[in-house]
Amino acid sequence: MSTDPEATGPADPAAAEETGAAATLAPEPDAPAAPDAAEEQDTTRADADDEGDEVPADDAEPDPSPSGGAEAGAEDGEEPGAADGTAEAGKAGEGAESAEAAAPGLSEAQAELAAQKIERERIARRKAEREGPVDAGAKLSGKAADLLAAVRAVESGAKPSAVFFDEAPATPRRPAPAPPQPRPAAAPAAAPAPTAEDIGAVRSVLARGGAPEALAGAAAEALGEGAADLLTEDPWRLLAVPGVRPAQADGFAQALLGPGAGPADERRSAALLGWLLDQAALKGHTALEAPVLEKALAQYGVPAPAEALEAAIGEGAVLVFHEPLGEPGPQAADAGGTGGDEEDEPRPVRILVGLEEHALAEESLADGLARLTGTFGGPADWSEVASGPGAELVRAVAAHGLVTHTGGEAARAEPLALLAAARKLGLRAVLAAHSPTGDAVGVAGLLSGAQGPGRDADGRFDLDLLIVLDAPQLDVETAAALVESVPDGARLVLSGDPGVLGSAGPGRVFADVLAARACPQVVSRTPDPGPLGELVSGIGVGELNQVEAPGKEIVIVPVRDAGEAVHRTVQLVAESVPRAFGIPADAVQVITPGHGGAAGTRALNAALKERLNPGPGRFGGFDPGDRVVHVPAPGRAVPGRVVSADAQGLHLEVAGARAVVPKERVESQVRLGWAVTAHQAVGARWPAVVVVLPGDAAQALSRDWVYTAFGRAERHLSVVHGVDQALPRAVAEGLPKPRTTRLTGLLRALTAAQQPQE
């Protein structure tokens, strides 16, 4: 096929090369695509804010990803690291002493949760006091064997279910957890911006260390008050600045400290550990297994990674958790600890390490979900409104305080039917979605108070039923904030398509709730209609099927290189799709795997702007009429359009409302939006979608990426195809990368603790 499509045939999708009556997305590789320069691919973080676009400064960057314990499979070549209950696998754990006073009524799950809570409180006190080692009798031993021995003693029945840390709770944990403190009605005030004096002081320190002075503002903001002094005392704190890599922080530290800045410095180890966990959070993890962290520290030259990890745990820089694997044995099921054989093999435990903010968010979320089920007033009779396609969901919500609902795009009609039924019964019902559409308010707007019902006197939402669409897009912190804000006795429905890409932030909330089976699960039986629905449904189960597309609903446009891919994409958006289907160019969305490269979002947006809305870019590179994506926070990408600009900033029309982006934030928060990544597109749909798959995008493809991108089209899908057999291979074999989280285990423990009381 010629590189000039005009020379061989019309650009109209109806005349473009495709499969005729039986379209297939796996053309024969007669002309392999020539790879372009390495393309910056879209990552789990969603890359909505371009973090992670740049090529890492370190070669062969170690990947702090989970090594695949019993639940999360191997990722990126990490060796298996699931803890097996041995002392070596638990080097990240803490030693602890057994509490003398036991509470015999506690179950294993209750003891575990209470122990973790007490340990976090102890660490928080230690951090606040900053007085060196803890008192005698509570000092950490540094041996995970002590912790594991205590755990095994409980599980084997040798000792009662007491809390094996320095303090035991006076009373056992209640089966139904008490409601957490309500969140304030208004969003918390942002941290004060650094002053010019602070930035100047940081700039001086950076200059002494040979670091770019342009980092001064970001460093002052990341480190807060006294940032210059902190950097002087601990130069490796520079790793807290986005984009800084370990090799750069090492060079900065050596320039400031001289020969004393060696790889064994405890300050370096602590900073590296925090950086590794931050990088893992960008990939969706809320914790990592201890052996994975030890291996990553060793790859960065830390001479004693196990001891370094233990020291960081002792100082409270990170938190440590143990998570039982497998099903509980008979001795664990015996509440009194007398019915099992003490010689039985105890359950293996994996040691997890995480940052405080993620750990607390997961536990707050688990407690909040358990609170909703524990405070639910009982089943209600909603039979009069339980009819039509959403009848099963209506009946489930009538009888339970927490319900999950799964299904494809067509299944979204069922939560809408539930909303109408609840309002017909006089309930205060609210529908929230990842992005505000139709009857749904945006999740961010609901939390901030800009949208939705407002809050009651206790600071919780003034509602009886909250239905959350696009639940797979909830990261753990957003989900915790939502659940904390739902009042006691209210109902919560989490609805979404499990096949789409996961959240931009850390956690896999929806998948964890489903895996925990802590509430009724309603699975929609409503199929997505037409050829597009058939194609996407097949992709969801790993099959790239041939689909009959008599109305040209699916068109394949083979290309040989990235330049041809850009040319054909502009043709499709500007001419072919509008002419063949009557869909205006503004209603055609381009989706591609990455931001960089010769056919990434940047290159495609530049070409589309030149064709559809040329201009000098007077407003920070934008002109009135430009389609843009507004990124008010990492992971949130809201489509909009440029209206104007003035001294206040760039004026946008976003979701039917006006928004102003201050001029100093335009560069970081606004970008052209004719072409986006699949992560940016999730939660939205367009009449027509052009998915661009250049040859250098093959490694970025996975089943959930293809499922999400193809599923954004309502009427027409064009696939600019340059990856040959990589596409069917990704659909068949490219499973989503696992995320290491704790929510499933927490929910199972809380559910087990509640069951005896039910």
PDB file of C-alpha atoms in Angstrom, residues 350-506:
ATOM      1  CA  ARG A 350       3.256 -11.545  53.572  1.00  0.00           C
ATOM      2  CA  ILE A 351       4.859  -8.402  54.921  1.00  0.00           C
ATOM      3  CA  LEU A 352       3.682  -5.180  53.282  1.00  0.00           C
ATOM      4  CA  VAL A 353       5.198  -1.727  53.620  1.00  0.00           C
ATOM      5  CA  GLY A 354       3.379   1.473  52.724  1.00  0.00           C
ATOM      6  CA  LEU A 355       3.168   5.209  53.201  1.00  0.00           C
ATOM      7  CA  GLU A 356       0.967   6.553  55.953  1.00  0.00           C
ATOM      8  CA  GLU A 357      -1.443   8.483  53.744  1.00  0.00           C
ATOM      9  CA  HIS A 358      -2.320   5.460  51.638  1.00  0.00           C
ATOM     10  CA  ALA A 359      -2.573   3.112  54.611  1.00  0.00           C
ATOM     11  CA  LEU A 360      -4.872   5.420  56.516  1.00  0.00           C
ATOM     12  CA  ALA A 361      -7.011   6.039  53.444  1.00  0.00           C
ATOM     13  CA  GLU A 362      -7.523   2.317  52.855  1.00  0.00           C
ATOM     14  CA  GLU A 363      -8.395   1.686  56.482  1.00  0.00           C
ATOM     15  CA  SER A 364     -10.718   4.678  56.625  1.00  0.00           C
ATOM     16  CA  LEU A 365     -12.416   3.424  53.476  1.00  0.00           C
ATOM     17  CA  ALA A 366     -12.808  -0.099  54.870  1.00  0.00           C
ATOM     18  CA  ASP A 367     -14.203   1.253  58.144  1.00  0.00           C
ATOM     19  CA  GLY A 368     -16.589   3.526  56.260  1.00  0.00           C
ATOM     20  CA  LEU A 369     -17.943   0.737  54.084  1.00  0.00           C
ATOM     21  CA  ALA A 370     -18.396  -1.472  57.152  1.00  0.00           C
ATOM     22  CA  ARG A 371     -20.133   1.419  58.907  1.00  0.00           C
ATOM     23  CA  LEU A 372     -22.667   1.728  56.103  1.00  0.00           C
ATOM     24  CA  THR A 373     -23.506  -1.961  56.291  1.00  0.00           C
ATOM     25  CA  GLY A 374     -23.582  -1.861  60.102  1.00  0.00           C
ATOM     26  CA  THR A 375     -25.854   1.171  60.396  1.00  0.00           C
ATOM     27  CA  PHE A 376     -28.287   0.157  57.668  1.00  0.00           C
ATOM     28  CA  GLY A 377     -31.818   0.188  59.087  1.00  0.00           C
ATOM     29  CA  GLY A 378     -33.046  -2.935  57.368  1.00  0.00           C
ATOM     30  CA  PRO A 379     -34.840  -3.931  54.166  1.00  0.00           C
ATOM     31  CA  ALA A 380     -37.574  -1.709  52.733  1.00  0.00           C
ATOM     32  CA  ASP A 381     -40.455  -2.515  50.432  1.00  0.00           C
ATOM     33  CA  TRP A 382     -39.676  -0.961  47.054  1.00  0.00           C
ATOM     34  CA  SER A 383     -41.749  -3.424  45.046  1.00  0.00           C
ATOM     35  CA  GLU A 384     -43.888  -0.668  43.574  1.00  0.00           C
ATOM     36  CA  VAL A 385     -40.899   0.803  41.724  1.00  0.00           C
ATOM     37  CA  ALA A 386     -38.954  -2.435  41.087  1.00  0.00           C
ATOM     38  CA  SER A 387     -39.758  -2.935  37.428  1.00  0.00           C
ATOM     39  CA  GLY A 388     -38.043  -2.590  34.083  1.00  0.00           C
ATOM     40  CA  PRO A 389     -34.358  -3.111  33.289  1.00  0.00           C
ATOM     41  CA  GLY A 390     -33.143  -1.916  36.691  1.00  0.00           C
ATOM     42  CA  ALA A 391     -35.535  -4.010  38.796  1.00  0.00           C
ATOM     43  CA  GLU A 392     -32.853  -6.347  40.167  1.00  0.00           C
ATOM     44  CA  LEU A 393     -30.674  -3.415  41.214  1.00  0.00           C
ATOM     45  CA  VAL A 394     -33.644  -1.648  42.828  1.00  0.00           C
ATOM     46  CA  ARG A 395     -34.505  -4.742  44.881  1.00  0.00           C
ATOM     47  CA  ALA A 396     -30.901  -5.183  46.016  1.00  0.00           C
ATOM     48  CA  VAL A 397     -30.569  -1.556  47.101  1.00  0.00           C
ATOM     49  CA  ALA A 398     -33.891  -1.727  48.942  1.00  0.00           C
ATOM     50  CA  ALA A 399     -32.522  -4.512  51.129  1.00  0.00           C
ATOM     51  CA  HIS A 400     -28.881  -3.461  51.695  1.00  0.00           C
ATOM     52  CA  GLY A 401     -26.846  -0.421  52.615  1.00  0.00           C
ATOM     53  CA  LEU A 402     -23.962  -1.211  50.239  1.00  0.00           C
ATOM     54  CA  VAL A 403     -24.346  -2.714  46.748  1.00  0.00           C
ATOM     55  CA  THR A 404     -22.010  -3.091  43.767  1.00  0.00           C
ATOM     56  CA  HIS A 405     -23.250  -3.080  40.175  1.00  0.00           C
ATOM     57  CA  THR A 406     -21.220  -4.164  37.146  1.00  0.00           C
ATOM     58  CA  GLY A 407     -21.873  -3.948  33.427  1.00  0.00           C
ATOM     59  CA  GLY A 408     -20.912  -2.292  30.156  1.00  0.00           C
ATOM     60  CA  GLU A 409     -21.991   1.042  28.721  1.00  0.00           C
ATOM     61  CA  ALA A 410     -25.580  -0.084  28.108  1.00  0.00           C
ATOM     62  CA  ALA A 411     -25.842  -1.132  31.758  1.00  0.00           C
ATOM     63  CA  ARG A 412     -25.552   2.514  32.850  1.00  0.00           C
ATOM     64  CA  ALA A 413     -29.304   2.710  32.239  1.00  0.00           C
ATOM     65  CA  GLU A 414     -29.860   0.587  35.353  1.00  0.00           C
ATOM     66  CA  PRO A 415     -28.356   3.057  37.879  1.00  0.00           C
ATOM     67  CA  LEU A 416     -30.363   5.776  36.119  1.00  0.00           C
ATOM     68  CA  ALA A 417     -33.517   3.698  36.627  1.00  0.00           C
ATOM     69  CA  LEU A 418     -32.575   3.272  40.296  1.00  0.00           C
ATOM     70  CA  LEU A 419     -32.152   7.039  40.620  1.00  0.00           C
ATOM     71  CA  ALA A 420     -35.623   7.645  39.181  1.00  0.00           C
ATOM     72  CA  ALA A 421     -37.160   4.970  41.407  1.00  0.00           C
ATOM     73  CA  ALA A 422     -35.572   6.373  44.557  1.00  0.00           C
ATOM     74  CA  ARG A 423     -36.740   9.886  43.777  1.00  0.00           C
ATOM     75  CA  LYS A 424     -40.230   8.559  43.069  1.00  0.00           C
ATOM     76  CA  LEU A 425     -40.208   7.169  46.612  1.00  0.00           C
ATOM     77  CA  GLY A 426     -39.271  10.579  47.949  1.00  0.00           C
ATOM     78  CA  LEU A 427     -35.654   9.733  48.789  1.00  0.00           C
ATOM     79  CA  ARG A 428     -32.857  12.236  48.477  1.00  0.00           C
ATOM     80  CA  ALA A 429     -30.836  10.436  45.792  1.00  0.00           C
ATOM     81  CA  VAL A 430     -27.684  11.708  44.062  1.00  0.00           C
ATOM     82  CA  LEU A 431     -25.877  10.307  41.020  1.00  0.00           C
ATOM     83  CA  ALA A 432     -22.138  11.028  40.783  1.00  0.00           C
ATOM     84  CA  ALA A 433     -19.688  10.184  37.994  1.00  0.00           C
ATOM     85  CA  HIS A 434     -16.007  10.578  37.180  1.00  0.00           C
ATOM     86  CA  SER A 435     -16.970  13.554  35.003  1.00  0.00           C
ATOM     87  CA  PRO A 436     -20.286  15.419  35.289  1.00  0.00           C
ATOM     88  CA  THR A 437     -22.705  14.318  32.567  1.00  0.00           C
ATOM     89  CA  GLY A 438     -26.472  14.645  32.316  1.00  0.00           C
ATOM     90  CA  ASP A 439     -28.050  13.826  35.670  1.00  0.00           C
ATOM     91  CA  ALA A 440     -24.677  13.021  37.248  1.00  0.00           C
ATOM     92  CA  VAL A 441     -22.621  15.476  39.248  1.00  0.00           C
ATOM     93  CA  GLY A 442     -18.849  15.149  39.194  1.00  0.00           C
ATOM     94  CA  VAL A 443     -17.213  13.309  42.069  1.00  0.00           C
ATOM     95  CA  ALA A 444     -14.762  16.177  42.581  1.00  0.00           C
ATOM     96  CA  GLY A 445     -17.587  18.724  42.535  1.00  0.00           C
ATOM     97  CA  LEU A 446     -19.564  16.667  45.034  1.00  0.00           C
ATOM     98  CA  LEU A 447     -16.643  16.496  47.462  1.00  0.00           C
ATOM     99  CA  SER A 448     -15.818  20.187  47.156  1.00  0.00           C
ATOM    100  CA  GLY A 449     -19.424  21.259  47.589  1.00  0.00           C
ATOM    101  CA  ALA A 450     -19.552  22.943  44.191  1.00  0.00           C
ATOM    102  CA  GLN A 451     -22.147  20.381  43.070  1.00  0.00           C
ATOM    103  CA  GLY A 452     -24.612  18.094  44.740  1.00  0.00           C
ATOM    104  CA  PRO A 453     -26.865  18.351  47.789  1.00  0.00           C
ATOM    105  CA  GLY A 454     -24.516  20.046  50.229  1.00  0.00           C
ATOM    106  CA  ARG A 455     -23.816  18.730  53.715  1.00  0.00           C
ATOM    107  CA  ASP A 456     -25.771  18.356  56.928  1.00  0.00           C
ATOM    108  CA  ALA A 457     -24.894  19.649  60.378  1.00  0.00           C
ATOM    109  CA  ASP A 458     -22.481  16.750  60.925  1.00  0.00           C
ATOM    110  CA  GLY A 459     -20.564  17.506  57.742  1.00  0.00           C
ATOM    111  CA  ARG A 460     -21.938  14.563  55.787  1.00  0.00           C
ATOM    112  CA  PHE A 461     -23.853  14.614  52.518  1.00  0.00           C
ATOM    113  CA  ASP A 462     -27.496  15.541  52.907  1.00  0.00           C
ATOM    114  CA  LEU A 463     -28.842  12.481  51.097  1.00  0.00           C
ATOM    115  CA  ASP A 464     -30.369   9.020  51.489  1.00  0.00           C
ATOM    116  CA  LEU A 465     -28.824   7.308  48.466  1.00  0.00           C
ATOM    117  CA  LEU A 466     -25.549   7.918  46.644  1.00  0.00           C
ATOM    118  CA  ILE A 467     -24.967   6.161  43.313  1.00  0.00           C
ATOM    119  CA  VAL A 468     -21.387   6.376  42.017  1.00  0.00           C
ATOM    120  CA  LEU A 469     -20.821   5.634  38.333  1.00  0.00           C
ATOM    121  CA  ASP A 470     -17.347   4.929  36.943  1.00  0.00           C
ATOM    122  CA  ALA A 471     -16.385   3.317  40.258  1.00  0.00           C
ATOM    123  CA  PRO A 472     -13.191   1.773  38.774  1.00  0.00           C
ATOM    124  CA  GLN A 473     -11.848   5.329  38.498  1.00  0.00           C
ATOM    125  CA  LEU A 474     -11.978   5.901  42.259  1.00  0.00           C
ATOM    126  CA  ASP A 475      -8.548   6.013  43.837  1.00  0.00           C
ATOM    127  CA  VAL A 476      -8.346   5.094  47.488  1.00  0.00           C
ATOM    128  CA  GLU A 477      -8.162   8.641  48.853  1.00  0.00           C
ATOM    129  CA  THR A 478     -11.107   9.899  46.803  1.00  0.00           C
ATOM    130  CA  ALA A 479     -13.144   6.832  47.711  1.00  0.00           C
ATOM    131  CA  ALA A 480     -12.358   7.273  51.397  1.00  0.00           C
ATOM    132  CA  ALA A 481     -13.469  10.911  51.267  1.00  0.00           C
ATOM    133  CA  LEU A 482     -16.718   9.917  49.544  1.00  0.00           C
ATOM    134  CA  VAL A 483     -17.565   7.101  51.939  1.00  0.00           C
ATOM    135  CA  GLU A 484     -16.705   9.142  55.021  1.00  0.00           C
ATOM    136  CA  SER A 485     -19.192  11.740  53.800  1.00  0.00           C
ATOM    137  CA  VAL A 486     -22.126   9.319  53.392  1.00  0.00           C
ATOM    138  CA  PRO A 487     -24.333   9.558  56.501  1.00  0.00           C
ATOM    139  CA  ASP A 488     -25.207   6.633  58.744  1.00  0.00           C
ATOM    140  CA  GLY A 489     -28.160   4.638  57.503  1.00  0.00           C
ATOM    141  CA  ALA A 490     -27.838   5.886  53.926  1.00  0.00           C
ATOM    142  CA  ARG A 491     -27.345   3.605  50.950  1.00  0.00           C
ATOM    143  CA  LEU A 492     -24.305   3.534  48.677  1.00  0.00           C
ATOM    144  CA  VAL A 493     -24.123   1.951  45.210  1.00  0.00           C
ATOM    145  CA  LEU A 494     -20.781   1.536  43.424  1.00  0.00           C
ATOM    146  CA  SER A 495     -21.331   0.944  39.721  1.00  0.00           C
ATOM    147  CA  GLY A 496     -18.904   0.478  36.869  1.00  0.00           C
ATOM    148  CA  ASP A 497     -17.339  -1.661  34.189  1.00  0.00           C
ATOM    149  CA  PRO A 498     -14.561  -3.853  35.645  1.00  0.00           C
ATOM    150  CA  GLY A 499     -12.938  -4.158  32.202  1.00  0.00           C
ATOM    151  CA  VAL A 500     -11.859  -0.521  31.828  1.00  0.00           C
ATOM    152  CA  LEU A 501      -8.556   0.970  32.881  1.00  0.00           C
ATOM    153  CA  GLY A 502      -8.064   1.456  36.598  1.00  0.00           C
ATOM    154  CA  SER A 503      -7.845   4.644  38.591  1.00  0.00           C
ATOM    155  CA  ALA A 504      -5.168   7.231  37.978  1.00  0.00           C
ATOM    156  CA  GLY A 505      -4.273   7.325  41.659  1.00  0.00           C
ATOM    157  CA  PRO A 506      -3.205   4.516  43.992  1.00  0.00           C
TER     158      PRO A 506
END
